[in-house]
Amino acid sequence: MAGIAVLIATGSCIEPRPMVVAAIARPAPTAPTAPEAPPGNFLLRGSLSQGGMAIGTVPAGTVALTLDGMAVPIAPDGMFLIGFDRDAGPAATLDATRRDGTIVSGALTIAPRAWTISRLATLPKYPVPPADFDRLRPGEIAQINAARRVESGSTGWRQPLLWPATGRISTLFGSQRIYRNGEAGSYHSGIDVAVPAGTAVLAPADGVVILASDHPFLLEGNLLMIDHGMGLNSALMHLSRIVVTTGQAVRRGQVVAYSGATGRVTGAHLHWSLRWRGAKIDPLLVAGPMPGANRQ
């Protein structure tokens, strides 16, 4: 049995702490029974929790990597990115295949989290949609899904993520409402920052614009999506104005838009969501606490 040295840090990943995770180096079906070299270590920093994300380095000699059977890209220097959805299970497995055919496995424990649940027993689950919802919404969803399939090659995923705006956090990631007759609504897939309309919105990290809507979407309003590479992308919603265009490279901290109240909102704010290859990620875990901000 080989050990894997894993560094885990919460929040902004500034203070990692070591933890040993069980690992097994085993031969592939057609490989020799003994590995040609020591299995090596995984090295991770980040948050192994529901809605969390971690950046890691593969064991020496790794040529392929999977997370629970899903292929994970590896950068030329051996670094990689993984994330865990809000409803991720309690365990996950990293498998690194090495040049000699052996496989190094790392068993990861995914910490559960408690979510804010609001019960609105007098309200129906769905408000009355606009008359053109069924006509317009499929096209909007198609644009969003197409944008998420873009692989820009950006290296912004390596950077500490910056809050795109600073203000009061009005709605947390993962919160959910239970409506009349116990019907559950979709959970909140990002984080809301209450800021006045016209507040500058910054790129959280380097990236490439994969969607800059030319009109407000029914729910998201004016929507800007940025690919940070390795399957990680940001979505910035309810904007009053977007000042970058699809395909444009942006830098961390660059003004890319201005906040507003477009789409389905009750007031001006910025909604920031993060996704890694379909998994919804909590921006608060990745960017860390917002300096000077209060939660509702």
Coordinates of C-alpha atoms in Angstrom, one line a residue:
M1 CA 0.0 0.0 0.0
A2 CA 1.5 3.3 -1.0
G3 CA 0.7 6.7 0.7
I4 CA -0.4 9.8 -1.2
A5 CA 0.6 13.2 0.2
V6 CA -2.4 15.5 -0.2
L7 CA -2.5 19.2 0.7
I8 CA -5.9 20.5 1.4
A9 CA -6.7 24.2 1.9
T10 CA -10.0 25.9 2.5
G11 CA -11.2 29.2 1.1
S12 CA -8.5 30.9 -1.0
C13 CA -6.1 27.9 -0.6
I14 CA -3.5 30.1 1.2
E15 CA -2.8 27.8 4.2
P16 CA -2.7 24.2 3.0
R17 CA -2.4 21.4 5.6
P18 CA -1.2 17.9 4.9
M19 CA -3.4 14.8 5.0
V20 CA -2.7 11.2 4.0
V21 CA -5.2 9.6 1.6
A22 CA -5.3 5.8 1.0
A23 CA -3.7 4.8 -2.3
I24 CA -3.0 1.6 -4.2
A25 CA -0.5 1.1 -7.0
R26 CA -1.7 -1.8 -9.0
P27 CA -0.7 -3.4 -12.4
A28 CA -2.8 -2.9 -15.4
P29 CA -4.3 -6.2 -16.8
T30 CA -1.5 -6.5 -19.4
A31 CA 1.3 -4.9 -17.3
P32 CA 4.1 -6.7 -15.3
T33 CA 3.1 -7.6 -11.8
A34 CA 5.6 -5.1 -10.3
P35 CA 5.8 -1.4 -11.2
E36 CA 9.0 -0.2 -12.8
A37 CA 9.3 2.8 -10.5
P38 CA 7.9 3.9 -7.1
P39 CA 4.2 5.0 -7.5
G40 CA 4.8 8.6 -6.5
N41 CA 2.3 11.0 -5.0
F42 CA -0.7 13.1 -5.8
L43 CA -0.4 16.6 -4.5
L44 CA -3.7 18.6 -4.1
R45 CA -4.6 22.0 -2.7
G46 CA -8.1 23.3 -2.5
S47 CA -11.3 22.1 -0.9
L48 CA -12.4 18.5 -1.1
S49 CA -16.1 19.2 -0.2
Q50 CA -19.4 19.5 -1.9
G51 CA -19.1 22.5 -4.2
G52 CA -15.4 22.5 -3.8
M53 CA -12.5 22.5 -6.2
A54 CA -8.8 21.5 -6.0
I55 CA -5.7 21.9 -8.1
G56 CA -3.3 19.0 -8.1
T57 CA -0.1 17.5 -9.5
V58 CA 0.0 13.9 -10.8
P59 CA 2.5 11.3 -9.8
A60 CA 5.7 11.2 -11.8
G61 CA 5.3 9.4 -15.1
T62 CA 1.6 9.8 -15.4
V63 CA 0.2 9.7 -18.9
A64 CA -3.6 9.7 -18.2
L65 CA -5.8 10.7 -15.3
T66 CA -9.4 10.0 -14.4
L67 CA -11.8 11.1 -11.6
D68 CA -14.4 8.4 -10.9
G69 CA -13.8 7.1 -14.5
M70 CA -14.1 10.5 -16.2
A71 CA -11.0 11.7 -18.1
V72 CA -9.2 14.7 -16.5
P73 CA -6.8 16.8 -18.7
I74 CA -3.2 17.1 -17.5
A75 CA -1.1 20.2 -18.2
P76 CA 2.4 19.6 -19.6
D77 CA 3.9 20.3 -16.1
G78 CA 1.6 17.6 -14.6
M79 CA -0.9 19.9 -13.0
F80 CA -4.7 19.3 -13.2
L81 CA -8.0 20.6 -11.9
I82 CA -10.9 18.7 -10.3
G83 CA -14.2 19.9 -8.8
F84 CA -17.2 18.5 -6.9
D85 CA -20.8 19.3 -7.5
R86 CA -23.1 20.7 -4.8
D87 CA -24.7 17.2 -4.5
A88 CA -21.4 15.2 -4.8
G89 CA -21.3 11.9 -2.9
P90 CA -19.0 11.2 0.1
A91 CA -16.1 9.7 -1.8
A92 CA -14.3 9.9 -5.1
T93 CA -11.3 8.2 -6.7
L94 CA -8.4 9.5 -8.7
D95 CA -6.6 7.0 -11.0
A96 CA -3.3 7.9 -12.6
T97 CA -2.0 5.6 -15.3
R98 CA 1.8 5.7 -15.6
R99 CA 4.1 5.0 -18.5
D100 CA 4.9 1.5 -17.2
G101 CA 1.2 0.6 -17.2
T102 CA 0.7 0.7 -13.4
I103 CA -2.1 2.7 -11.9
V104 CA -1.9 4.9 -8.8
S105 CA -5.2 5.3 -7.1
G106 CA -6.1 8.0 -4.6
A107 CA -9.2 7.7 -2.4
L108 CA -10.7 11.1 -1.7
T109 CA -13.2 11.9 1.0
I110 CA -15.6 14.6 0.0
A111 CA -16.9 16.6 3.0
P112 CA -20.7 17.2 3.2
R113 CA -22.1 20.6 3.7
A114 CA -25.3 22.1 5.2
W115 CA -27.4 24.2 2.9
T116 CA -29.7 27.1 3.6
I117 CA -33.3 26.0 3.0
S118 CA -36.2 28.5 2.9
R119 CA -39.8 27.2 3.2
L120 CA -42.4 29.4 1.4
A121 CA -45.5 27.4 2.1
T122 CA -47.9 29.9 0.6
L123 CA -46.2 30.3 -2.8
P124 CA -46.4 28.0 -5.9
K125 CA -43.2 26.6 -7.2
Y126 CA -43.2 28.4 -10.6
P127 CA -44.3 31.9 -11.3
V128 CA -46.3 32.5 -14.4
P129 CA -43.7 32.6 -17.2
P130 CA -43.8 35.2 -19.9
A131 CA -45.8 34.3 -23.0
D132 CA -42.8 33.8 -25.2
F133 CA -40.9 31.6 -22.7
D134 CA -41.4 28.3 -24.5
R135 CA -40.4 29.9 -27.8
L136 CA -37.2 31.7 -26.6
R137 CA -35.8 29.6 -23.8
P138 CA -34.6 26.5 -25.8
G139 CA -32.4 28.8 -28.0
E140 CA -30.9 30.4 -24.9
I141 CA -30.1 27.1 -23.3
A142 CA -28.5 25.9 -26.6
Q143 CA -26.3 29.0 -26.6
I144 CA -25.2 28.4 -23.0
N145 CA -24.5 24.8 -23.6
A146 CA -22.5 25.5 -26.7
A147 CA -20.4 28.0 -24.9
R148 CA -19.6 25.5 -22.1
R149 CA -18.2 23.1 -24.7
V150 CA -15.6 25.6 -25.8
E151 CA -12.0 24.7 -24.8
S152 CA -10.0 27.9 -25.1
G153 CA -6.7 26.6 -23.7
S154 CA -6.6 29.5 -21.2
T155 CA -4.3 29.1 -18.1
G156 CA -6.5 31.3 -15.9
W157 CA -7.5 28.2 -13.8
R158 CA -4.0 28.4 -12.3
Q159 CA -4.6 31.8 -10.7
P160 CA -6.2 32.7 -7.4
L161 CA -9.8 33.7 -8.4
L162 CA -10.7 37.3 -7.8
W163 CA -14.2 38.5 -6.6
P164 CA -15.7 40.2 -9.7
A165 CA -17.5 42.7 -7.5
T166 CA -17.4 43.6 -3.8
G167 CA -20.6 44.0 -1.8
R168 CA -23.1 42.3 0.5
I169 CA -23.5 38.6 -0.2
S170 CA -27.3 38.4 -0.5
T171 CA -27.7 34.7 -1.6
L172 CA -25.3 31.9 -0.9
F173 CA -24.4 29.0 -3.3
G174 CA -26.5 25.9 -2.7
S175 CA -29.4 27.6 -1.0
Q176 CA -32.9 26.2 -1.9
R177 CA -36.5 27.1 -1.5
I178 CA -39.4 24.7 -0.7
Y179 CA -42.7 25.9 -2.0
R180 CA -46.4 25.1 -1.5
N181 CA -47.2 21.4 -1.2
G182 CA -43.5 20.7 -0.4
E183 CA -42.3 21.2 -4.0
A184 CA -38.6 21.9 -4.1
G185 CA -37.1 24.6 -6.4
S186 CA -33.8 24.4 -8.1
Y187 CA -30.9 25.2 -5.7
H188 CA -29.0 28.4 -6.2
S189 CA -26.1 27.6 -8.5
G190 CA -23.9 30.6 -7.8
I191 CA -23.5 33.5 -5.4
D192 CA -25.3 36.8 -5.4
V193 CA -23.5 40.1 -4.6
A194 CA -25.8 43.0 -3.9
V195 CA -24.3 46.0 -5.7
P196 CA -25.8 49.1 -7.3
A197 CA -26.5 49.0 -11.0
G198 CA -23.6 50.3 -12.9
T199 CA -20.9 48.8 -10.6
A200 CA -17.8 47.6 -12.5
V201 CA -17.6 43.8 -12.9
L202 CA -14.1 42.3 -13.1
A203 CA -12.8 39.1 -14.8
P204 CA -12.2 36.7 -11.9
A205 CA -9.2 35.2 -13.7
D206 CA -7.5 35.2 -17.1
G207 CA -9.7 33.7 -19.8
V208 CA -11.5 33.9 -23.1
V209 CA -15.0 35.2 -23.5
I210 CA -17.2 32.3 -24.7
L211 CA -20.5 34.1 -24.6
A212 CA -21.4 37.8 -24.5
S213 CA -25.2 38.0 -25.0
D214 CA -26.3 40.8 -27.4
H215 CA -29.7 40.9 -25.6
P216 CA -31.0 40.0 -22.2
F217 CA -31.9 36.3 -21.7
L218 CA -35.2 35.6 -20.0
L219 CA -33.6 34.4 -16.7
E220 CA -30.0 35.4 -16.7
G221 CA -30.5 38.9 -18.3
N222 CA -27.4 40.1 -20.0
L223 CA -25.0 37.2 -19.6
L224 CA -21.2 37.0 -19.9
M225 CA -19.3 33.7 -19.8
I226 CA -15.6 33.4 -19.5
D227 CA -13.6 30.1 -20.0
H228 CA -10.6 29.9 -17.6
G229 CA -9.3 26.6 -19.1
M230 CA -9.3 23.0 -18.0
G231 CA -13.1 22.9 -18.0
L232 CA -13.5 25.8 -15.6
N233 CA -15.8 28.7 -16.6
S234 CA -17.4 31.7 -14.9
A235 CA -20.9 33.1 -15.7
L236 CA -21.8 36.7 -14.7
M237 CA -25.5 37.5 -14.9
H238 CA -28.0 40.3 -14.7
L239 CA -25.6 42.8 -16.2
S240 CA -26.6 46.2 -17.4
R241 CA -23.8 46.4 -20.0
I242 CA -21.1 44.1 -21.4
V243 CA -17.9 45.7 -22.7
V244 CA -16.1 42.6 -24.2
T245 CA -17.0 40.4 -27.1
T246 CA -17.1 36.7 -27.7
G247 CA -13.6 35.3 -28.5
Q248 CA -11.8 38.1 -26.7
A249 CA -9.0 37.3 -24.3
V250 CA -9.4 39.0 -20.9
R251 CA -7.1 39.4 -18.0
R252 CA -7.7 38.9 -14.3
G253 CA -9.1 42.1 -12.8
Q254 CA -10.1 43.6 -16.2
V255 CA -13.4 45.4 -16.3
V256 CA -15.6 43.2 -18.5
A257 CA -19.1 44.5 -17.7
Y258 CA -21.3 46.5 -15.4
S259 CA -23.9 45.2 -12.9
G260 CA -27.6 45.6 -13.4
A261 CA -31.1 44.2 -12.9
T262 CA -31.8 42.4 -16.2
G263 CA -33.5 39.0 -16.4
R264 CA -35.5 37.5 -13.6
V265 CA -34.5 39.6 -10.6
T266 CA -36.0 41.6 -7.7
G267 CA -33.3 44.2 -7.6
A268 CA -29.8 45.1 -8.9
H269 CA -27.1 42.6 -8.1
L270 CA -24.4 40.4 -9.7
H271 CA -24.8 36.6 -9.9
W272 CA -21.5 34.8 -10.3
S273 CA -21.4 31.1 -10.9
L274 CA -18.6 28.7 -11.5
R275 CA -18.6 25.3 -13.3
W276 CA -16.0 22.7 -13.8
R277 CA -17.0 20.2 -16.5
G278 CA -20.7 20.3 -15.5
A279 CA -20.1 20.3 -11.7
K280 CA -21.4 23.5 -10.0
I281 CA -18.7 25.0 -7.8
D282 CA -19.2 27.4 -4.9
P283 CA -17.3 30.7 -5.6
L284 CA -16.9 31.4 -1.9
L285 CA -14.8 28.3 -1.5
V286 CA -12.6 29.2 -4.4
A287 CA -12.2 32.9 -4.0
G288 CA -12.3 32.9 -0.2
P289 CA -14.1 35.3 2.0
M290 CA -14.9 38.7 0.5
P291 CA -13.1 41.4 2.4
G292 CA -15.5 43.6 4.3
A293 CA -18.6 41.9 3.0
N294 CA -21.6 40.8 5.1
R295 CA -24.0 38.0 4.4
Q296 CA -27.8 38.4 4.6

